[in-house]
Amino acid sequence: MTVQPVSLNLLGPLLHVIGGRVAMVDGDGRGWPGSELADLLQSLCAGAEAAGLAPGHRVALILPDHPATAVAILGLSERLSALPLNNALTQAEQAE
């Protein structure tokens, strides 16, 4: 599957500048290079666009407690109104 580039104005270019250097270390001690995070972010935003989410749309995110979640929230926030929700919420609480 070919991912079409999505315009990212802030986080994407910053991660590309960092390139192969470590941009983030997760709780397991794994160093994430900026270029890998940029590619991940690009795929995430392209997937959101392919799903019909356009700039300005609102989306609630229930993601695991992980450093990459911060990258996802910040990256999607460039295009969408992203609201992170606690992944411990019950389905009834999520529906409120």
Short mmCIF file of N, CA and C in Angstrom, two decimals:
data_model
loop_
_atom_site.label_atom_id
_atom_site.label_comp_id
_atom_site.label_asym_id
_atom_site.label_seq_id
_atom_site.Cartn_x
_atom_site.Cartn_y
_atom_site.Cartn_z
N MET A 1 0.84 -1.18 0.00
CA MET A 1 0.00 0.00 0.00
C MET A 1 0.88 1.23 0.00
N THR A 2 0.63 2.16 -0.90
CA THR A 2 1.38 3.40 -0.97
C THR A 2 0.67 4.47 -0.17
N VAL A 3 1.42 5.11 0.71
CA VAL A 3 0.86 6.18 1.53
C VAL A 3 1.10 7.50 0.84
N GLN A 4 0.02 8.23 0.59
CA GLN A 4 0.15 9.55 -0.03
C GLN A 4 0.58 10.55 1.03
N PRO A 5 1.54 11.43 0.71
CA PRO A 5 1.98 12.41 1.71
C PRO A 5 0.85 13.33 2.14
N VAL A 6 0.82 13.61 3.43
CA VAL A 6 -0.14 14.53 4.02
C VAL A 6 0.66 15.71 4.54
N SER A 7 0.20 16.91 4.30
CA SER A 7 0.91 18.10 4.74
C SER A 7 0.86 18.24 6.26
N LEU A 8 2.03 18.21 6.88
CA LEU A 8 2.16 18.44 8.32
C LEU A 8 3.04 19.67 8.48
N ASN A 9 2.58 20.61 9.26
CA ASN A 9 3.26 21.89 9.34
C ASN A 9 4.27 22.02 10.48
N LEU A 10 4.11 21.24 11.54
CA LEU A 10 4.94 21.48 12.71
C LEU A 10 5.74 20.25 13.12
N LEU A 11 5.08 19.23 13.62
CA LEU A 11 5.77 18.09 14.19
C LEU A 11 6.49 17.26 13.13
N GLY A 12 5.84 17.01 12.00
CA GLY A 12 6.45 16.21 10.94
C GLY A 12 7.79 16.76 10.48
N PRO A 13 7.86 18.04 10.08
CA PRO A 13 9.14 18.60 9.66
C PRO A 13 10.20 18.58 10.77
N LEU A 14 9.79 18.82 12.00
CA LEU A 14 10.73 18.78 13.12
C LEU A 14 11.33 17.38 13.26
N LEU A 15 10.48 16.36 13.17
CA LEU A 15 10.98 14.99 13.28
C LEU A 15 11.91 14.64 12.12
N HIS A 16 11.63 15.16 10.92
CA HIS A 16 12.52 14.91 9.79
C HIS A 16 13.87 15.57 10.00
N VAL A 17 13.89 16.74 10.61
CA VAL A 17 15.16 17.42 10.89
C VAL A 17 15.99 16.59 11.87
N ILE A 18 15.33 16.00 12.85
CA ILE A 18 16.02 15.15 13.83
C ILE A 18 16.59 13.93 13.13
N GLY A 19 15.87 13.45 12.11
CA GLY A 19 16.37 12.35 11.28
C GLY A 19 16.61 11.07 12.05
N GLY A 20 17.79 10.50 11.88
CA GLY A 20 18.13 9.23 12.51
C GLY A 20 18.50 9.33 13.97
N ARG A 21 18.59 10.54 14.48
CA ARG A 21 18.89 10.70 15.92
C ARG A 21 17.66 10.38 16.75
N VAL A 22 17.88 9.99 17.98
CA VAL A 22 16.78 9.61 18.86
C VAL A 22 15.96 10.86 19.22
N ALA A 23 14.65 10.75 18.98
CA ALA A 23 13.73 11.85 19.29
C ALA A 23 12.92 11.56 20.54
N MET A 24 12.79 10.27 20.89
CA MET A 24 11.97 9.89 22.02
C MET A 24 12.46 8.53 22.52
N VAL A 25 12.42 8.34 23.83
CA VAL A 25 12.74 7.05 24.43
C VAL A 25 11.49 6.56 25.15
N ASP A 26 11.06 5.33 24.85
CA ASP A 26 9.85 4.83 25.49
C ASP A 26 10.16 4.18 26.83
N GLY A 27 9.13 3.72 27.51
CA GLY A 27 9.27 3.15 28.84
C GLY A 27 10.11 1.88 28.88
N ASP A 28 10.26 1.23 27.73
CA ASP A 28 11.08 0.03 27.66
C ASP A 28 12.53 0.36 27.33
N GLY A 29 12.84 1.65 27.20
CA GLY A 29 14.21 2.07 26.90
C GLY A 29 14.54 2.09 25.42
N ARG A 30 13.56 1.85 24.58
CA ARG A 30 13.81 1.88 23.14
C ARG A 30 13.87 3.32 22.65
N GLY A 31 14.91 3.65 21.93
CA GLY A 31 15.04 4.97 21.33
C GLY A 31 14.36 5.00 19.97
N TRP A 32 13.49 5.98 19.78
CA TRP A 32 12.76 6.13 18.52
C TRP A 32 13.40 7.25 17.71
N PRO A 33 13.97 6.94 16.55
CA PRO A 33 14.54 7.99 15.70
C PRO A 33 13.45 8.92 15.16
N GLY A 34 13.80 10.17 14.98
CA GLY A 34 12.85 11.15 14.46
C GLY A 34 12.26 10.74 13.13
N SER A 35 13.10 10.18 12.25
CA SER A 35 12.61 9.79 10.93
C SER A 35 11.58 8.67 11.02
N GLU A 36 11.76 7.74 11.96
CA GLU A 36 10.78 6.65 12.14
C GLU A 36 9.46 7.19 12.68
N LEU A 37 9.54 8.12 13.63
CA LEU A 37 8.32 8.74 14.15
C LEU A 37 7.62 9.57 13.09
N ALA A 38 8.39 10.26 12.26
CA ALA A 38 7.81 11.06 11.17
C ALA A 38 7.07 10.16 10.19
N ASP A 39 7.65 9.01 9.85
CA ASP A 39 6.99 8.08 8.94
C ASP A 39 5.72 7.52 9.57
N LEU A 40 5.79 7.19 10.86
CA LEU A 40 4.63 6.68 11.58
C LEU A 40 3.52 7.73 11.58
N LEU A 41 3.88 8.96 11.85
CA LEU A 41 2.93 10.06 11.89
C LEU A 41 2.31 10.29 10.52
N GLN A 42 3.13 10.22 9.49
CA GLN A 42 2.65 10.40 8.13
C GLN A 42 1.61 9.32 7.79
N SER A 43 1.90 8.08 8.16
CA SER A 43 0.95 6.97 7.91
C SER A 43 -0.34 7.17 8.68
N LEU A 44 -0.22 7.60 9.92
CA LEU A 44 -1.39 7.83 10.76
C LEU A 44 -2.29 8.92 10.16
N CYS A 45 -1.70 10.02 9.76
CA CYS A 45 -2.48 11.13 9.19
C CYS A 45 -3.06 10.75 7.84
N ALA A 46 -2.32 10.00 7.04
CA ALA A 46 -2.84 9.55 5.75
C ALA A 46 -4.01 8.60 5.96
N GLY A 47 -3.91 7.74 6.96
CA GLY A 47 -5.01 6.82 7.28
C GLY A 47 -6.25 7.56 7.74
N ALA A 48 -6.04 8.60 8.54
CA ALA A 48 -7.17 9.41 9.01
C ALA A 48 -7.84 10.09 7.81
N GLU A 49 -7.02 10.60 6.90
CA GLU A 49 -7.57 11.26 5.71
C GLU A 49 -8.31 10.26 4.82
N ALA A 50 -7.75 9.06 4.66
CA ALA A 50 -8.39 8.02 3.85
C ALA A 50 -9.72 7.57 4.47
N ALA A 51 -9.82 7.70 5.79
CA ALA A 51 -11.06 7.34 6.49
C ALA A 51 -12.11 8.45 6.41
N GLY A 52 -11.76 9.54 5.73
CA GLY A 52 -12.72 10.62 5.55
C GLY A 52 -12.60 11.75 6.57
N LEU A 53 -11.57 11.70 7.41
CA LEU A 53 -11.38 12.78 8.38
C LEU A 53 -10.63 13.92 7.72
N ALA A 54 -11.23 15.08 7.72
CA ALA A 54 -10.65 16.26 7.08
C ALA A 54 -10.22 17.26 8.14
N PRO A 55 -9.33 18.19 7.78
CA PRO A 55 -8.93 19.20 8.75
C PRO A 55 -10.12 19.86 9.41
N GLY A 56 -10.05 19.96 10.72
CA GLY A 56 -11.12 20.56 11.49
C GLY A 56 -12.09 19.56 12.09
N HIS A 57 -12.13 18.34 11.57
CA HIS A 57 -13.00 17.33 12.16
C HIS A 57 -12.55 17.03 13.59
N ARG A 58 -13.51 16.60 14.40
CA ARG A 58 -13.20 16.23 15.78
C ARG A 58 -13.13 14.71 15.90
N VAL A 59 -12.15 14.24 16.66
CA VAL A 59 -11.98 12.81 16.84
C VAL A 59 -11.54 12.54 18.28
N ALA A 60 -12.17 11.54 18.90
CA ALA A 60 -11.78 11.11 20.24
C ALA A 60 -10.81 9.94 20.08
N LEU A 61 -9.75 9.95 20.85
CA LEU A 61 -8.73 8.91 20.76
C LEU A 61 -8.65 8.15 22.07
N ILE A 62 -8.71 6.84 21.98
CA ILE A 62 -8.47 5.99 23.14
C ILE A 62 -7.25 5.16 22.77
N LEU A 63 -6.13 5.54 23.32
CA LEU A 63 -4.85 4.92 22.98
C LEU A 63 -4.17 4.43 24.25
N PRO A 64 -3.25 3.48 24.10
CA PRO A 64 -2.56 2.97 25.29
C PRO A 64 -1.64 4.02 25.90
N ASP A 65 -1.28 3.80 27.14
CA ASP A 65 -0.35 4.67 27.84
C ASP A 65 1.06 4.36 27.31
N HIS A 66 1.50 5.15 26.34
CA HIS A 66 2.77 4.89 25.66
C HIS A 66 3.30 6.21 25.11
N PRO A 67 4.60 6.41 25.10
CA PRO A 67 5.14 7.67 24.56
C PRO A 67 4.71 7.96 23.13
N ALA A 68 4.52 6.92 22.31
CA ALA A 68 4.10 7.15 20.92
C ALA A 68 2.70 7.75 20.85
N THR A 69 1.92 7.56 21.91
CA THR A 69 0.59 8.17 21.97
C THR A 69 0.70 9.68 21.93
N ALA A 70 1.69 10.23 22.59
CA ALA A 70 1.90 11.69 22.57
C ALA A 70 2.17 12.17 21.15
N VAL A 71 2.98 11.43 20.42
CA VAL A 71 3.27 11.78 19.03
C VAL A 71 2.00 11.73 18.20
N ALA A 72 1.19 10.69 18.41
CA ALA A 72 -0.06 10.56 17.66
C ALA A 72 -1.00 11.73 17.95
N ILE A 73 -1.15 12.07 19.22
CA ILE A 73 -2.05 13.17 19.60
C ILE A 73 -1.56 14.49 19.03
N LEU A 74 -0.27 14.78 19.20
CA LEU A 74 0.27 16.03 18.69
C LEU A 74 0.19 16.10 17.17
N GLY A 75 0.51 15.00 16.52
CA GLY A 75 0.48 14.98 15.06
C GLY A 75 -0.91 15.13 14.50
N LEU A 76 -1.85 14.38 15.05
CA LEU A 76 -3.23 14.49 14.56
C LEU A 76 -3.81 15.86 14.87
N SER A 77 -3.35 16.47 15.95
CA SER A 77 -3.86 17.80 16.33
C SER A 77 -3.48 18.87 15.31
N GLU A 78 -2.49 18.58 14.46
CA GLU A 78 -2.16 19.53 13.40
C GLU A 78 -3.29 19.62 12.37
N ARG A 79 -4.07 18.56 12.25
CA ARG A 79 -5.11 18.50 11.22
C ARG A 79 -6.51 18.39 11.79
N LEU A 80 -6.63 17.79 12.96
CA LEU A 80 -7.93 17.49 13.54
C LEU A 80 -8.02 18.06 14.95
N SER A 81 -9.22 18.15 15.46
CA SER A 81 -9.40 18.44 16.88
C SER A 81 -9.36 17.08 17.58
N ALA A 82 -8.23 16.76 18.17
CA ALA A 82 -8.02 15.45 18.78
C ALA A 82 -8.24 15.53 20.29
N LEU A 83 -9.13 14.68 20.78
CA LEU A 83 -9.44 14.63 22.21
C LEU A 83 -9.00 13.28 22.76
N PRO A 84 -7.92 13.23 23.52
CA PRO A 84 -7.51 11.95 24.11
C PRO A 84 -8.42 11.59 25.28
N LEU A 85 -8.86 10.34 25.30
CA LEU A 85 -9.69 9.83 26.38
C LEU A 85 -8.92 8.76 27.15
N ASN A 86 -9.25 8.62 28.41
CA ASN A 86 -8.63 7.62 29.26
C ASN A 86 -9.04 6.23 28.78
N ASN A 87 -8.04 5.35 28.55
CA ASN A 87 -8.38 4.02 28.03
C ASN A 87 -8.99 3.12 29.11
N ALA A 88 -9.12 3.61 30.34
CA ALA A 88 -9.77 2.84 31.41
C ALA A 88 -11.26 3.13 31.49
N LEU A 89 -11.75 4.04 30.67
CA LEU A 89 -13.19 4.36 30.70
C LEU A 89 -14.01 3.17 30.22
N THR A 90 -15.15 2.97 30.85
CA THR A 90 -16.07 1.93 30.40
C THR A 90 -16.78 2.42 29.14
N GLN A 91 -17.45 1.52 28.44
CA GLN A 91 -18.19 1.92 27.24
C GLN A 91 -19.28 2.92 27.58
N ALA A 92 -19.94 2.77 28.72
CA ALA A 92 -20.97 3.71 29.13
C ALA A 92 -20.38 5.10 29.37
N GLU A 93 -19.21 5.14 30.00
CA GLU A 93 -18.56 6.43 30.25
C GLU A 93 -18.11 7.08 28.95
N GLN A 94 -17.65 6.26 28.00
CA GLN A 94 -17.23 6.80 26.71
C GLN A 94 -18.39 7.40 25.94
N ALA A 95 -19.58 6.85 26.11
CA ALA A 95 -20.76 7.31 25.38
C ALA A 95 -21.29 8.64 25.90
N GLU A 96 -20.93 9.02 27.11
CA GLU A 96 -21.46 10.25 27.71
C GLU A 96 -20.95 11.49 27.03
#
